[in-house]
Amino acid sequence: MKTIRISCYILISFVMVSCANEEIQSIKIKGQYEIELPKTLSKADNLHEDASLQYQNILNEFYTIVIDEPISDFNDLVTQDEYLAESYKPNLTGYSNLLKDNLSVSIKNGKFSNFEDTKINGMDAKLMNVSGTVDNIDIYYQFGFVKGKDRYYQIVNWTELKSKKEHSKAMEKIISSFKELNRSKKKIE
């Protein structure tokens, strides 16, 4: 009888943890974009200095950031810099390739997937997975590079490589939930 109670307790605990992992929170940033994150993630401020969104679950080693920048800044950079202009076009492909190339310098033993072209809530996007070593820790990343109306967005999720299987579906959901707000081109007066 005692064994049955313990088994039930373990089962109920597992179900409660599983349900908690499925609960989401919708986060809006500066009236600019919205993204859905697991409720198990909490706000952070030390993951990346350029990120407009930073969330983490330290216990599960699960991190999410969003970096956004004006499309015009990237376009100006690659058209005015002779070296960059030779390698990168002022478009989403050029933007994604530049970020991938920069990452490849900072990650040891990096294994990069090919880009997957897709649409995320009506916006052109490129998806990429990366595994490698950073600061002697094996890391797994999922990237979403998204072209908004006037901004490029980098949605970056990462965890320890050993937790890839546990977190990869949640990472995919985070990226696919991304929405740019106020995308209409007409101004309402």
Short mmCIF file of C-alpha atoms in Angstrom, two decimals:
data_model
loop_
_atom_site.label_atom_id
_atom_site.label_comp_id
_atom_site.label_asym_id
_atom_site.label_seq_id
_atom_site.Cartn_x
_atom_site.Cartn_y
_atom_site.Cartn_z
CA MET A 1 0.00 0.00 0.00
CA LYS A 2 2.85 2.34 0.87
CA THR A 3 4.44 1.64 -2.53
CA ILE A 4 1.20 2.59 -4.31
CA ARG A 5 1.05 5.92 -2.43
CA ILE A 6 4.65 6.72 -3.31
CA SER A 7 4.02 5.79 -6.94
CA CYS A 8 0.91 8.01 -7.04
CA TYR A 9 2.82 10.87 -5.45
CA ILE A 10 5.59 10.58 -8.03
CA LEU A 11 3.05 10.39 -10.88
CA ILE A 12 1.13 13.45 -9.64
CA SER A 13 4.38 15.39 -9.18
CA PHE A 14 5.44 14.50 -12.71
CA VAL A 15 2.08 15.60 -14.16
CA MET A 16 2.22 18.89 -12.24
CA VAL A 17 5.74 19.64 -13.47
CA SER A 18 4.79 18.70 -17.04
CA CYS A 19 1.74 20.99 -16.96
CA ALA A 20 3.81 23.84 -15.53
CA ASN A 21 6.26 23.47 -18.39
CA GLU A 22 3.42 23.84 -20.91
CA GLU A 23 2.05 27.08 -19.44
CA ILE A 24 3.07 30.14 -21.43
CA GLN A 25 3.36 33.86 -20.87
CA SER A 26 2.93 36.43 -23.59
CA ILE A 27 5.56 39.18 -23.43
CA LYS A 28 5.24 42.49 -25.30
CA ILE A 29 8.34 44.64 -25.76
CA LYS A 30 8.06 48.40 -26.34
CA GLY A 31 4.85 47.99 -28.33
CA GLN A 32 7.15 46.63 -31.03
CA TYR A 33 6.84 42.85 -30.80
CA GLU A 34 5.29 40.03 -28.84
CA ILE A 35 6.60 36.58 -28.07
CA GLU A 36 5.31 33.62 -26.06
CA LEU A 37 7.64 32.05 -23.51
CA PRO A 38 7.25 29.19 -21.06
CA LYS A 39 6.20 30.48 -17.63
CA THR A 40 9.22 28.68 -16.23
CA LEU A 41 11.41 31.44 -17.71
CA SER A 42 11.93 34.65 -15.74
CA LYS A 43 13.20 38.07 -16.77
CA ALA A 44 16.98 38.59 -16.81
CA ASP A 45 19.21 41.57 -17.53
CA ASN A 46 22.68 40.12 -17.97
CA LEU A 47 22.51 37.75 -20.93
CA HIS A 48 23.35 40.17 -23.76
CA GLU A 49 23.81 43.93 -23.62
CA ASP A 50 22.05 44.54 -26.95
CA ALA A 51 19.02 42.33 -26.24
CA SER A 52 15.62 43.96 -25.93
CA LEU A 53 14.26 40.75 -24.33
CA GLN A 54 16.16 38.47 -21.95
CA TYR A 55 14.60 35.50 -20.11
CA GLN A 56 16.12 32.50 -18.39
CA ASN A 57 15.62 29.45 -16.25
CA ILE A 58 18.93 29.02 -14.47
CA LEU A 59 18.05 25.64 -12.93
CA ASN A 60 17.17 24.14 -16.33
CA GLU A 61 19.94 26.03 -18.16
CA PHE A 62 17.45 27.46 -20.67
CA TYR A 63 17.91 30.98 -22.07
CA THR A 64 16.10 33.19 -24.59
CA ILE A 65 16.99 36.61 -25.97
CA VAL A 66 15.76 38.83 -28.77
CA ILE A 67 18.01 41.41 -30.42
CA ASP A 68 16.43 43.87 -32.80
CA GLU A 69 18.01 46.48 -35.02
CA PRO A 70 16.89 48.74 -37.87
CA ILE A 71 17.12 47.16 -41.31
CA SER A 72 18.57 50.46 -42.56
CA ASP A 73 21.54 50.15 -40.15
CA PHE A 74 22.50 46.76 -41.57
CA ASN A 75 21.92 47.88 -45.16
CA ASP A 76 24.10 50.96 -44.63
CA LEU A 77 26.82 48.84 -43.04
CA VAL A 78 27.08 46.35 -45.89
CA THR A 79 26.78 48.90 -48.68
CA GLN A 80 29.31 51.36 -47.24
CA ASP A 81 31.96 48.87 -46.09
CA GLU A 82 33.84 47.54 -49.13
CA TYR A 83 34.89 44.29 -47.43
CA LEU A 84 31.38 43.50 -46.19
CA ALA A 85 29.81 44.46 -49.52
CA GLU A 86 31.87 41.74 -51.23
CA SER A 87 30.48 39.04 -48.93
CA TYR A 88 27.01 40.14 -47.84
CA LYS A 89 23.95 41.50 -49.61
CA PRO A 90 21.65 44.04 -47.92
CA ASN A 91 18.85 41.50 -47.35
CA LEU A 92 17.78 38.82 -44.86
CA THR A 93 20.17 36.28 -46.36
CA GLY A 94 23.12 38.67 -46.00
CA TYR A 95 22.07 39.54 -42.44
CA SER A 96 21.77 35.86 -41.45
CA ASN A 97 25.07 34.92 -43.08
CA LEU A 98 26.95 37.76 -41.35
CA LEU A 99 25.62 36.67 -37.95
CA LYS A 100 26.41 33.02 -38.68
CA ASP A 101 29.95 33.89 -39.76
CA ASN A 102 30.50 35.98 -36.60
CA LEU A 103 29.20 33.15 -34.43
CA SER A 104 31.46 30.60 -36.13
CA VAL A 105 34.48 32.56 -34.88
CA SER A 106 33.36 32.47 -31.24
CA ILE A 107 32.16 28.86 -30.96
CA LYS A 108 34.57 25.92 -30.87
CA ASN A 109 33.80 22.76 -32.82
CA GLY A 110 30.67 24.44 -34.18
CA LYS A 111 28.19 22.33 -36.11
CA PHE A 112 25.82 24.58 -38.07
CA SER A 113 22.63 23.43 -39.74
CA ASN A 114 21.72 24.84 -43.13
CA PHE A 115 19.32 27.77 -43.01
CA GLU A 116 15.67 26.84 -43.27
CA ASP A 117 13.66 29.50 -45.11
CA THR A 118 10.22 29.97 -43.60
CA LYS A 119 7.57 32.51 -42.63
CA ILE A 120 6.84 33.45 -39.03
CA ASN A 121 3.48 35.16 -38.68
CA GLY A 122 3.73 36.54 -42.21
CA MET A 123 7.37 37.65 -41.98
CA ASP A 124 10.30 36.18 -43.90
CA ALA A 125 12.57 34.22 -41.59
CA LYS A 126 15.56 31.91 -41.56
CA LEU A 127 16.04 29.22 -38.92
CA MET A 128 19.32 27.66 -37.87
CA ASN A 129 20.52 25.23 -35.19
CA VAL A 130 24.05 25.22 -33.83
CA SER A 131 25.95 23.06 -31.39
CA GLY A 132 29.46 23.64 -30.14
CA THR A 133 31.60 24.61 -27.19
CA VAL A 134 31.61 28.02 -25.52
CA ASP A 135 33.73 28.61 -22.39
CA ASN A 136 34.34 24.84 -22.17
CA ILE A 137 30.59 24.11 -22.05
CA ASP A 138 28.81 22.16 -24.80
CA ILE A 139 25.90 24.35 -25.94
CA TYR A 140 22.93 23.90 -28.26
CA TYR A 141 21.35 26.97 -29.94
CA GLN A 142 18.24 27.59 -32.00
CA PHE A 143 18.21 30.83 -33.98
CA GLY A 144 15.41 32.60 -35.78
CA PHE A 145 16.39 35.55 -37.99
CA VAL A 146 13.26 37.52 -38.90
CA LYS A 147 12.71 40.44 -41.26
CA GLY A 148 10.09 42.78 -39.86
CA LYS A 149 8.64 45.91 -41.41
CA ASP A 150 11.62 48.12 -40.49
CA ARG A 151 13.72 45.90 -38.22
CA TYR A 152 15.65 42.65 -38.23
CA TYR A 153 15.14 40.41 -35.22
CA GLN A 154 17.41 37.70 -33.85
CA ILE A 155 15.56 35.24 -31.63
CA VAL A 156 18.17 33.16 -29.84
CA ASN A 157 17.47 30.20 -27.55
CA TRP A 158 20.18 28.10 -25.94
CA THR A 159 20.76 25.36 -23.42
CA GLU A 160 23.43 22.85 -22.56
CA LEU A 161 23.85 20.29 -25.34
CA LYS A 162 22.86 17.47 -22.95
CA SER A 163 19.44 19.20 -22.55
CA LYS A 164 18.78 19.63 -26.28
CA LYS A 165 16.11 16.95 -26.45
CA GLU A 166 14.34 18.32 -23.37
CA HIS A 167 14.14 21.92 -24.63
CA SER A 168 14.14 21.86 -28.44
CA LYS A 169 10.33 21.78 -28.85
CA ALA A 170 9.89 24.72 -26.46
CA MET A 171 12.58 26.60 -28.40
CA GLU A 172 10.76 25.99 -31.68
CA LYS A 173 7.49 27.24 -30.16
CA ILE A 174 9.17 30.40 -28.87
CA ILE A 175 10.55 31.25 -32.30
CA SER A 176 7.30 30.46 -34.13
CA SER A 177 5.28 32.58 -31.66
CA PHE A 178 7.16 35.79 -32.54
CA LYS A 179 4.89 38.61 -33.81
CA GLU A 180 5.78 42.11 -34.81
CA LEU A 181 3.13 44.57 -33.63
CA ASN A 182 1.79 47.49 -35.68
CA ARG A 183 2.84 46.00 -39.02
CA SER A 184 0.29 47.93 -41.08
CA LYS A 185 1.78 50.46 -43.45
CA LYS A 186 -1.14 52.88 -43.13
CA LYS A 187 -1.20 55.31 -40.26
CA ILE A 188 -4.49 55.81 -38.52
CA GLU A 189 -5.18 59.45 -37.78
#
